[in-house]
Amino acid sequence: MPTFVYMTRCDGCGMCVDICPSDIMHIDKTTRRAYNIEPNMCWECYSCVKACPHQAIDVRGYADFAPLGHSVRVIREEEKGTIAWRIKFRNGTEKNFLSPITTKPWGRDIPKLADEPEPSQEMRDSQLLFNEPKYIRMDDGDLHTLESNGLKMKEGVYY
Amino acid sequence: MAYKTVVEDNIDVLVVGAGLGGTGAAFEARYWGKDKKIIIAEKANIDRSGAVAQGLYAINCYMGTRFGENNPEDHVRYARNDLMGMVREDLLFDMARHVDSTVHQFEEWGLPLMKDPETGAYLREGKWQIMIHGESYKPIVAEAAKKSADKVYNRVCVTHLLLDESRENRIAGAVGFNVRTGDYHVFKSKTVIVGAGGASNIFKPRSVGEGAGRVWYAPWSSGSAYALLINAGAKMTQMENRIVLARFKDGYGPVGAYFLHLKTYTQNGEGEEYESKWYDHTKAIVGEYIDHHPTPTCLRNHAFIHEVNAGRGPIHMVTMEAFQDPHLEEVGWENFLGMTVGQAVLWAATDVDPKYENPELTTSEPYVMGSHATGCGAWCSGPEDISPPEYFWGYNRMMTIDGLFGAGDAVGGTPHAFSSGSFTEGRLSAKAACKYIDDGKGEGIVISEKQINTLREVVYKPMEHYKTFRNEITAGSVNPNYINPRQGLDRLQKLMDEYGGGVTVSYMTNENLLNIGLKKLKIMEEDLEKVAAEDLHELMRAWELKHRHRTSECVLQHTLFRKETRWPGYYYRGDAMKLDDENWHVLTVSRRDPKTGEYTLEKAPCYHLVSENE
Ligand SMILES: Cc1cc2nc3c(=O)[nH]c(=O)nc-3n(C[C@H](O)[C@H](O)[C@H](O)COP(=O)(O)OP(=O)(O)OC[C@H]3O[C@@H](n4cnc5c(N)ncnc54)[C@H](O)[C@@H]3O)c2cc1C
Ligand code: SF4
Ligand code: SF4
């Protein structure tokens, strides 16, 4: 469902241009407002819709199979950690949904690995990754290997 | 062209493409390489790039070993069964034994994972899948990568890998251009980890016109993870193993949660169960594989396609029972809003309320990728403690070019890795890449000005070509001296569809068709020298097209080589309509000689570490 931009709401800030993974939200040189330059390369991923500070971007289902008269609107609030959706059917039916987008304040709980203690030589020589063996076994025991799991690599068709 | 050349020198780890695999690689590289220079080159904006741009509602690969649910070898058995035996079990086992640590970290980082209120374990959608509120999955993993990397270059489309000129077959970095400024970027690096993702839009999509962007895998998945490697001369594996998906019609909304969690099921247009009707028919092609559990994805497609071709379509998903439960109804809708919003838009537009109407399903056009129920990708080394000699050459996930690593869709023979497994593969690659550097394997790399300048010319050629010939015509897009990227893409898709086994031919191909297809691709390659780009955006589309073209060529070469029908429902070799374990219980490995453009194909042994049955 390609995006389009409401003339009266867009102020040309460029947030949508910055985020679109398909590079198809561009600023029109004459109106200085954003528009979708290549609707047939739009995935209706809503990245631009969520990023627009003025709710200026909306989506209209692909002309070749989606009849007019519907809407799916979204408000993503980072501080609250929620996303709210409103679906309006062609026949007027409405459905609303609210979901969490994170459980932690942004930017705080992802470790900066440069500040972690240097891995030991033993760790380097092992098959372990950062933070392991935590979480990989019930008993936080060692990594699974062929030996520990009684397995053998065999060449062949039926085994 | 007046564009600047920007050189980033002395890089240790260059990550090309920061989707799920690339972010995992950049993140982990910092731990093993505290003082190493880690750089990311990403075509879009890392916060919303790749297949997970709009989020995911499930993590499809989680063992739950901690909760006593599955062991790594169980996952190997599952993936191998689903892919009709053809997987790299060493790589799968390795991914599976680490993936849980990745998923638990995601939870620590703030990704909302749903919990089973009774057991405290993650809420299962199916045996391997757990449910999440994953709208911000990509921004969260992007933050992890940004914290580790020295620098992130957003909007740099990588076009070529650089090769060392002092030693044969060693990586030296990559080049590309900035889609905004136009600058030419040169990255000189000891190692490169490619996570540039799989390929959509190779086969003609069912939806054309404005709806052509409505593909299953993202329209920006340009097969760069394959073309970059093939062009550099890396060996590829299982490239014939394209995937076809049974999805909700036109929106391509996911069906996993519907089948597994909501317990909806399919029926034909007459309201009958149809899969069992095709049992004998399927058995005649694949033998006892039809008796495996769960039924392999391709074989379920096979029944679907044949039932529709027999005139008993459409196939419906029976949702009307499950959706009477308001909780399940909510899950059904949120599933779309979390990862395929377009499906919600489509149902709103067409007044399909699954509570009162069973929606239609369809089988998609084929896709080339390596982390879903398919294993296309590079031929990589496994880990030293698992892999047999044929699968091991020093560093985990290193390709057949020294210092070149991969993650996610780039790695071949590893289906069912999904988002979490791709991130995990990135982590494994990063550790191995750091070890490669610490072992001194990346010393003394030489990149001549000549290599850099030659590639610079190649990169901007589509824009030069446009300037030269544009004014020969009055206006419009018809020009005797060039085609634009869209025209080229349409040609590629038609060709791949008709000769390579797309939807309009019910996924059928044969040796004659493949040979014609390859011939047409060769001619198209000449025309691709004349592709014209009006601006930087079109220049990116031109390079995406070239990458898709190269990927397609490799797919046809592999399809031609494997003389059997291994995955009915993904594609059919009409001239070899049976699965042939005697001759083809092997992995296919190809290499394109970068100098001559010739392909060599060989069979590699298929090692198993688990038996088929538990
Ligand atoms: C509709 C859909 C539903 C899915 N559902 C699930 C699910 O429910 N659960 C699950 O676990 N997995 C799911 N997956 C699978 C998951 O998304 C993939 O397995 C995973 O994203 C693959 O990771 P990757 O790193 O290989 O590719 P991607 O994540 O696609 O990353 C590729 C990156 O490379 C960049 N890039 C591409 N070309 C270039 C270039 N030339 N230069 C520079 N950068 C480049 C792209 O911009 C992108 O950032 C789903 C995928 C899709 C499309
Ligand atoms: S983000 Fe919104 S306001 Fe800003 S340019 Fe785009 S459409 Fe206009
Ligand atoms: S919906 Fe996605 S693909 Fe379409 S314009 Fe917006 S960001 Fe780009």
mmCIF file of N, CA, C and O in Angstrom, chain B residues 64 83 115 157 233 292 315 390 419-420 471 475 480 500 503 507 533 541:
data_model
loop_
_atom_site.group_PDB
_atom_site.id
_atom_site.type_symbol
_atom_site.label_atom_id
_atom_site.label_comp_id
_atom_site.label_asym_id
_atom_site.label_seq_id
_atom_site.Cartn_x
_atom_site.Cartn_y
_atom_site.Cartn_z
ATOM 1 N N GLY B 64 15.133 -23.126 23.653
ATOM 2 C CA GLY B 64 14.557 -23.300 24.979
ATOM 3 C C GLY B 64 15.224 -24.426 25.750
ATOM 4 O O GLY B 64 14.607 -25.085 26.582
ATOM 5 N N LEU B 83 14.065 -29.550 4.635
ATOM 6 C CA LEU B 83 14.765 -29.253 3.373
ATOM 7 C C LEU B 83 15.096 -30.530 2.608
ATOM 8 O O LEU B 83 16.001 -30.542 1.784
ATOM 9 N N LYS B 115 5.479 -14.179 27.752
ATOM 10 C CA LYS B 115 5.790 -15.290 28.669
ATOM 11 C C LYS B 115 4.570 -16.169 28.886
ATOM 12 O O LYS B 115 3.441 -15.672 28.903
ATOM 13 N N CYS B 157 25.649 2.242 -0.556
ATOM 14 C CA CYS B 157 25.338 1.021 -1.287
ATOM 15 C C CYS B 157 26.650 0.406 -1.765
ATOM 16 O O CYS B 157 27.371 0.998 -2.563
ATOM 17 N N GLY B 233 34.310 -14.321 -6.722
ATOM 18 C CA GLY B 233 34.821 -15.672 -6.958
ATOM 19 C C GLY B 233 34.655 -16.621 -5.785
ATOM 20 O O GLY B 233 35.304 -17.665 -5.735
ATOM 21 N N HIS B 292 7.541 -38.155 6.302
ATOM 22 C CA HIS B 292 8.246 -37.478 7.402
ATOM 23 C C HIS B 292 7.332 -36.504 8.140
ATOM 24 O O HIS B 292 6.414 -35.942 7.560
ATOM 25 N N ILE B 315 -7.778 -21.895 -2.184
ATOM 26 C CA ILE B 315 -7.522 -22.490 -0.873
ATOM 27 C C ILE B 315 -7.836 -21.420 0.167
ATOM 28 O O ILE B 315 -7.452 -20.267 0.023
ATOM 29 N N GLU B 390 36.004 -31.768 4.833
ATOM 30 C CA GLU B 390 35.448 -31.095 3.641
ATOM 31 C C GLU B 390 34.742 -29.800 3.991
ATOM 32 O O GLU B 390 34.515 -28.955 3.140
ATOM 33 N N SER B 419 15.502 -14.691 12.224
ATOM 34 C CA SER B 419 16.112 -13.459 12.730
ATOM 35 C C SER B 419 17.155 -13.751 13.804
ATOM 36 O O SER B 419 18.294 -13.275 13.740
ATOM 37 N N SER B 420 16.780 -14.575 14.781
ATOM 38 C CA SER B 420 17.678 -14.848 15.899
ATOM 39 C C SER B 420 18.904 -15.637 15.457
ATOM 40 O O SER B 420 20.029 -15.369 15.897
ATOM 41 N N ASN B 471 20.174 13.097 -24.434
ATOM 42 C CA ASN B 471 19.706 14.157 -25.317
ATOM 43 C C ASN B 471 19.570 13.740 -26.778
ATOM 44 O O ASN B 471 19.234 14.547 -27.631
ATOM 45 N N ALA B 475 12.141 13.165 -25.313
ATOM 46 C CA ALA B 475 11.686 12.982 -23.937
ATOM 47 C C ALA B 475 11.256 11.532 -23.790
ATOM 48 O O ALA B 475 11.245 10.776 -24.760
ATOM 49 N N PRO B 480 17.254 4.081 -27.840
ATOM 50 C CA PRO B 480 17.902 2.933 -28.498
ATOM 51 C C PRO B 480 19.240 2.552 -27.874
ATOM 52 O O PRO B 480 19.765 1.477 -28.138
ATOM 53 N N GLY B 500 12.901 -20.053 -15.530
ATOM 54 C CA GLY B 500 13.469 -20.576 -14.286
ATOM 55 C C GLY B 500 12.454 -21.202 -13.342
ATOM 56 O O GLY B 500 12.813 -21.663 -12.268
ATOM 57 N N VAL B 503 5.745 -18.380 -11.165
ATOM 58 C CA VAL B 503 4.319 -18.669 -10.965
ATOM 59 C C VAL B 503 3.555 -18.922 -12.255
ATOM 60 O O VAL B 503 2.671 -19.771 -12.284
ATOM 61 N N TYR B 507 5.770 -23.178 -11.612
ATOM 62 C CA TYR B 507 7.069 -23.556 -11.030
ATOM 63 C C TYR B 507 7.784 -24.655 -11.814
ATOM 64 O O TYR B 507 8.597 -25.387 -11.273
ATOM 65 N N ALA B 533 21.243 5.623 -15.491
ATOM 66 C CA ALA B 533 20.704 6.146 -14.241
ATOM 67 C C ALA B 533 20.650 7.668 -14.303
ATOM 68 O O ALA B 533 21.663 8.326 -14.522
ATOM 69 N N ARG B 541 19.293 1.736 -7.889
ATOM 70 C CA ARG B 541 18.440 0.733 -8.536
ATOM 71 C C ARG B 541 19.222 -0.027 -9.612
ATOM 72 O O ARG B 541 19.005 -1.222 -9.819
#
